[in-house]
């Protein structure tokens, strides 16, 4: 089995706190991956600063520059190719990828979702919408899910999950914070498992 760190790509749209947890994990000697490139669809994503501060190539492929989802995904594919990532990690990435894009990395795209899938997933269920839905449903727990990406939104096989309690006086913000802490713990472990599975395939 190769001891060389495998190149991965991280796609972001915002603050990049999940990206930061992956950057920190990749800096550990025994971690099997390195981040070859970070790409954001939003030019003002703070995650781009996190990447630059870590000396990681940081690109913008702005979805507003493309007339269709297919054209954006094609540009994203072209931007990724030179880095030959073995795994694509969506980390706070707010775009739905087309089946054409996903086909290029079968069982090699991971995503973090801030709920216990299959609960509270699917189109429109992202960010604060998720935590609001959990509170409105009166759920007693929520959590984070790291799953493989398939064309059906949030329906791919779950790799890791971690539950947190929903507290009586929770707001979407307080719940989001508690879930985010679990995402930060889970995502690096999920990448380690996924990369090792690729290496042992
Ligand atoms: C996270 O809860 C993620 O699941 C959601 O956006 C939140 C912030 O992600 N998609 P990040 O801080 O940009 O990684």
CSV table of C-alpha atoms and ligand atoms in Angstrom, one decimal:
chain,number,residue,atom,x,y,z
A,1,UNK,CA,0.0,0.0,0.0
A,2,UNK,CA,1.3,3.4,-1.0
A,3,UNK,CA,2.6,5.5,2.0
A,4,UNK,CA,2.4,8.6,-0.3
A,5,UNK,CA,-0.3,11.1,0.7
A,6,UNK,CA,-3.1,10.9,-1.9
A,7,UNK,CA,-4.2,14.2,-3.5
A,8,UNK,CA,-7.8,15.3,-2.7
A,9,UNK,CA,-9.7,18.4,-3.8
A,10,UNK,CA,-12.0,20.4,-1.5
A,11,UNK,CA,-14.9,22.4,-2.9
A,12,UNK,CA,-16.3,25.2,-0.8
A,13,UNK,CA,-18.7,28.2,-1.0
A,14,UNK,CA,-18.2,29.9,2.4
A,15,UNK,CA,-16.3,30.1,5.7
A,16,UNK,CA,-14.6,26.8,5.2
A,17,UNK,CA,-14.5,25.6,8.8
A,18,UNK,CA,-14.8,22.1,7.5
A,19,UNK,CA,-12.0,22.8,5.1
A,20,UNK,CA,-9.9,24.0,8.0
A,21,UNK,CA,-10.5,20.7,9.9
A,22,UNK,CA,-9.3,18.8,6.7
A,23,UNK,CA,-6.3,21.1,6.4
A,24,UNK,CA,-5.3,20.4,10.0
A,25,UNK,CA,-5.8,16.7,9.5
A,26,UNK,CA,-3.7,16.6,6.4
A,27,UNK,CA,-0.8,18.2,8.3
A,28,UNK,CA,-0.6,15.1,10.5
A,29,UNK,CA,2.2,12.8,9.3
A,30,UNK,CA,0.1,9.6,9.4
A,31,UNK,CA,-2.9,11.1,7.5
A,32,UNK,CA,-3.1,9.4,4.0
A,33,UNK,CA,-4.2,12.5,2.1
A,34,UNK,CA,-3.0,16.0,1.1
A,35,UNK,CA,-5.2,18.8,-0.3
A,36,UNK,CA,-4.0,19.4,-3.8
A,37,UNK,CA,-6.5,22.2,-4.6
A,38,UNK,CA,-9.4,24.2,-3.0
A,39,UNK,CA,-12.1,25.5,-5.4
A,40,UNK,CA,-14.9,27.9,-4.5
A,41,UNK,CA,-17.9,28.9,-6.6
A,42,UNK,CA,-17.9,32.1,-4.6
A,43,UNK,CA,-15.0,34.6,-5.0
A,44,UNK,CA,-15.5,36.0,-1.5
A,45,UNK,CA,-15.4,32.7,0.4
A,46,UNK,CA,-13.2,33.0,3.5
A,47,UNK,CA,-12.2,29.4,2.9
A,48,UNK,CA,-10.0,30.6,0.0
A,49,UNK,CA,-8.0,32.6,2.6
A,50,UNK,CA,-7.7,29.5,4.8
A,51,UNK,CA,-6.3,27.6,1.8
A,52,UNK,CA,-3.8,30.4,0.8
A,53,UNK,CA,-2.7,30.7,4.4
A,54,UNK,CA,-2.0,26.9,4.3
A,55,UNK,CA,-0.1,27.3,1.0
A,56,UNK,CA,-2.7,25.3,-0.9
A,57,UNK,CA,-3.7,26.3,-4.5
A,58,UNK,CA,-7.0,28.1,-4.2
A,59,UNK,CA,-9.2,28.7,-7.3
A,60,UNK,CA,-12.5,30.3,-8.0
A,61,UNK,CA,-14.9,28.9,-10.6
A,62,UNK,CA,-17.8,31.3,-10.3
A,63,UNK,CA,-21.1,29.8,-11.1
A,64,UNK,CA,-22.4,33.2,-12.1
A,65,UNK,CA,-20.0,33.1,-15.1
A,66,UNK,CA,-21.9,30.2,-16.7
A,67,UNK,CA,-25.3,30.1,-18.3
A,68,UNK,CA,-26.1,26.5,-17.3
A,69,UNK,CA,-25.4,24.1,-14.5
A,70,UNK,CA,-23.8,21.8,-17.1
A,71,UNK,CA,-21.4,24.5,-18.3
A,72,UNK,CA,-20.4,25.4,-14.7
A,73,UNK,CA,-19.8,21.7,-13.9
A,74,UNK,CA,-17.6,21.4,-17.1
A,75,UNK,CA,-15.5,24.3,-16.0
A,76,UNK,CA,-15.2,22.8,-12.6
A,77,UNK,CA,-14.1,19.5,-14.1
A,78,UNK,CA,-11.5,21.3,-16.2
A,79,UNK,CA,-10.2,23.2,-13.2
A,80,UNK,CA,-9.8,20.0,-11.2
A,81,UNK,CA,-8.2,17.8,-13.8
A,82,UNK,CA,-4.6,19.1,-13.5
A,83,UNK,CA,-4.6,18.2,-9.8
A,84,UNK,CA,-5.8,14.6,-10.5
A,85,UNK,CA,-7.6,14.3,-7.1
A,86,UNK,CA,-8.4,10.8,-5.9
A,87,UNK,CA,-11.3,12.1,-3.8
A,88,UNK,CA,-13.5,15.2,-4.0
A,89,UNK,CA,-14.7,16.6,-0.6
A,90,UNK,CA,-17.7,19.0,-0.7
A,91,UNK,CA,-17.3,21.1,2.5
A,92,UNK,CA,-20.0,23.8,2.8
A,93,UNK,CA,-20.3,23.6,-1.0
A,94,UNK,CA,-23.7,25.1,-2.0
A,95,UNK,CA,-24.1,23.8,-5.5
A,96,UNK,CA,-25.9,20.7,-6.7
A,97,UNK,CA,-23.6,18.8,-9.0
A,98,UNK,CA,-24.9,17.3,-12.3
A,99,UNK,CA,-24.9,13.5,-12.9
A,100,UNK,CA,-22.3,14.1,-15.7
A,101,UNK,CA,-19.9,15.6,-13.2
A,102,UNK,CA,-20.6,12.9,-10.5
A,103,UNK,CA,-19.9,10.2,-13.1
A,104,UNK,CA,-16.3,11.3,-13.3
A,105,UNK,CA,-15.7,10.3,-9.7
A,106,UNK,CA,-17.9,7.3,-9.0
A,107,UNK,CA,-17.9,6.6,-5.2
A,108,UNK,CA,-15.2,9.3,-4.9
A,109,UNK,CA,-17.2,12.4,-3.9
A,110,UNK,CA,-17.9,13.0,-0.2
A,111,UNK,CA,-20.2,15.6,1.3
A,112,UNK,CA,-21.0,16.7,4.8
A,113,UNK,CA,-24.6,17.2,5.7
A,114,UNK,CA,-25.7,18.8,9.1
A,115,UNK,CA,-28.4,16.3,10.0
A,116,UNK,CA,-28.8,12.6,10.6
A,117,UNK,CA,-29.5,11.4,7.0
A,118,UNK,CA,-31.9,10.3,5.6
A,119,UNK,CA,-33.7,12.6,7.9
A,120,UNK,CA,-33.8,16.3,6.9
A,121,UNK,CA,-32.0,15.9,3.6
A,122,UNK,CA,-32.7,16.7,-0.1
A,123,UNK,CA,-33.1,19.7,-2.3
A,124,UNK,CA,-33.5,22.9,-0.3
A,125,UNK,CA,-32.3,21.3,2.9
A,126,UNK,CA,-29.0,23.0,3.6
A,127,UNK,CA,-27.5,25.3,6.3
A,128,UNK,CA,-30.0,26.9,8.6
A,129,UNK,CA,-33.0,25.3,6.8
A,130,UNK,CA,-31.9,22.0,8.2
A,131,UNK,CA,-31.7,23.1,11.8
A,132,UNK,CA,-35.0,24.9,11.6
A,133,UNK,CA,-36.7,21.7,10.2
A,134,UNK,CA,-35.2,19.6,13.1
A,135,UNK,CA,-36.5,22.1,15.7
A,136,UNK,CA,-39.9,22.3,14.0
A,137,UNK,CA,-40.2,18.5,13.9
A,138,UNK,CA,-39.5,18.4,17.6
A,139,UNK,CA,-36.6,15.9,17.1
A,140,UNK,CA,-34.8,15.1,20.3
A,141,UNK,CA,-31.5,14.6,18.5
A,142,UNK,CA,-29.7,15.7,15.3
A,143,UNK,CA,-26.2,15.3,14.1
A,144,UNK,CA,-23.7,15.2,11.2
A,145,UNK,CA,-23.5,12.8,8.3
A,146,UNK,CA,-20.6,12.3,5.9
A,147,UNK,CA,-21.9,10.6,2.8
A,148,UNK,CA,-20.9,9.6,-0.7
A,149,UNK,CA,-22.5,11.9,-3.4
A,150,UNK,CA,-24.9,10.4,-6.0
A,151,UNK,CA,-27.1,12.4,-8.4
A,152,UNK,CA,-30.0,12.2,-5.9
A,153,UNK,CA,-29.4,15.0,-3.4
A,154,UNK,CA,-28.2,13.7,0.0
A,155,UNK,CA,-29.3,10.1,-0.8
A,156,UNK,CA,-25.8,8.6,-1.2
A,157,UNK,CA,-24.5,5.9,1.2
A,158,UNK,CA,-23.6,7.3,4.6
A,159,UNK,CA,-20.0,6.7,5.6
A,160,UNK,CA,-20.0,8.2,9.1
A,161,UNK,CA,-22.6,9.8,11.4
A,162,UNK,CA,-22.5,11.4,14.8
A,163,UNK,CA,-25.6,12.4,16.9
A,164,UNK,CA,-26.0,15.3,19.2
A,165,UNK,CA,-28.9,16.1,21.6
A,166,UNK,CA,-31.4,18.8,20.7
A,167,UNK,CA,-31.8,20.9,23.8
A,168,UNK,CA,-35.0,22.5,25.1
A,169,UNK,CA,-34.0,26.1,24.4
A,170,UNK,CA,-32.0,25.4,21.2
A,171,UNK,CA,-32.2,27.9,18.4
A,172,UNK,CA,-31.1,27.1,14.8
A,173,UNK,CA,-27.9,28.8,15.6
A,174,UNK,CA,-27.1,26.9,18.8
A,175,UNK,CA,-28.0,23.6,17.2
A,176,UNK,CA,-25.9,24.5,14.1
A,177,UNK,CA,-22.9,25.1,16.3
A,178,UNK,CA,-23.2,21.8,18.1
A,179,UNK,CA,-23.6,19.9,14.8
A,180,UNK,CA,-20.7,21.7,13.2
A,181,UNK,CA,-18.4,20.6,16.0
A,182,UNK,CA,-19.3,17.0,15.1
A,183,UNK,CA,-18.7,17.7,11.3
A,184,UNK,CA,-15.2,18.9,12.1
A,185,UNK,CA,-14.5,15.7,14.0
A,186,UNK,CA,-16.1,13.3,11.5
A,187,UNK,CA,-14.9,14.7,8.1
A,188,UNK,CA,-11.2,14.0,8.6
A,189,UNK,CA,-12.0,10.5,9.8
A,190,UNK,CA,-14.3,9.9,6.8
A,191,UNK,CA,-11.5,11.0,4.4
A,192,UNK,CA,-9.1,8.7,6.1
A,193,UNK,CA,-11.4,5.7,5.7
A,194,UNK,CA,-12.4,6.6,2.1
A,195,UNK,CA,-8.7,7.1,1.0
A,196,UNK,CA,-7.6,3.9,2.7
A,197,UNK,CA,-10.4,2.1,1.0
A,198,UNK,CA,-9.2,3.5,-2.4
A,199,UNK,CA,-5.7,2.5,-1.6
A,200,UNK,CA,-6.7,-1.1,-0.6
A,201,UNK,CA,-9.1,-1.5,-3.5
B,1,LIG,C1,-21.8,23.3,7.6
B,1,LIG,O1,-22.8,22.9,8.5
B,1,LIG,C2,-22.0,22.5,6.3
B,1,LIG,O2,-22.6,21.2,6.6
B,1,LIG,C3,-23.0,23.3,5.6
B,1,LIG,O3,-22.5,24.6,5.7
B,1,LIG,C4,-22.0,24.7,7.1
B,1,LIG,C5,-20.7,25.6,7.1
B,1,LIG,O4,-19.7,24.9,6.5
B,1,LIG,N1,-23.1,22.9,4.2
B,1,LIG,P1,-18.2,25.5,6.4
B,1,LIG,O5,-17.9,26.2,7.7
B,1,LIG,O6,-18.2,26.5,5.2
B,1,LIG,O7,-17.3,24.3,6.2
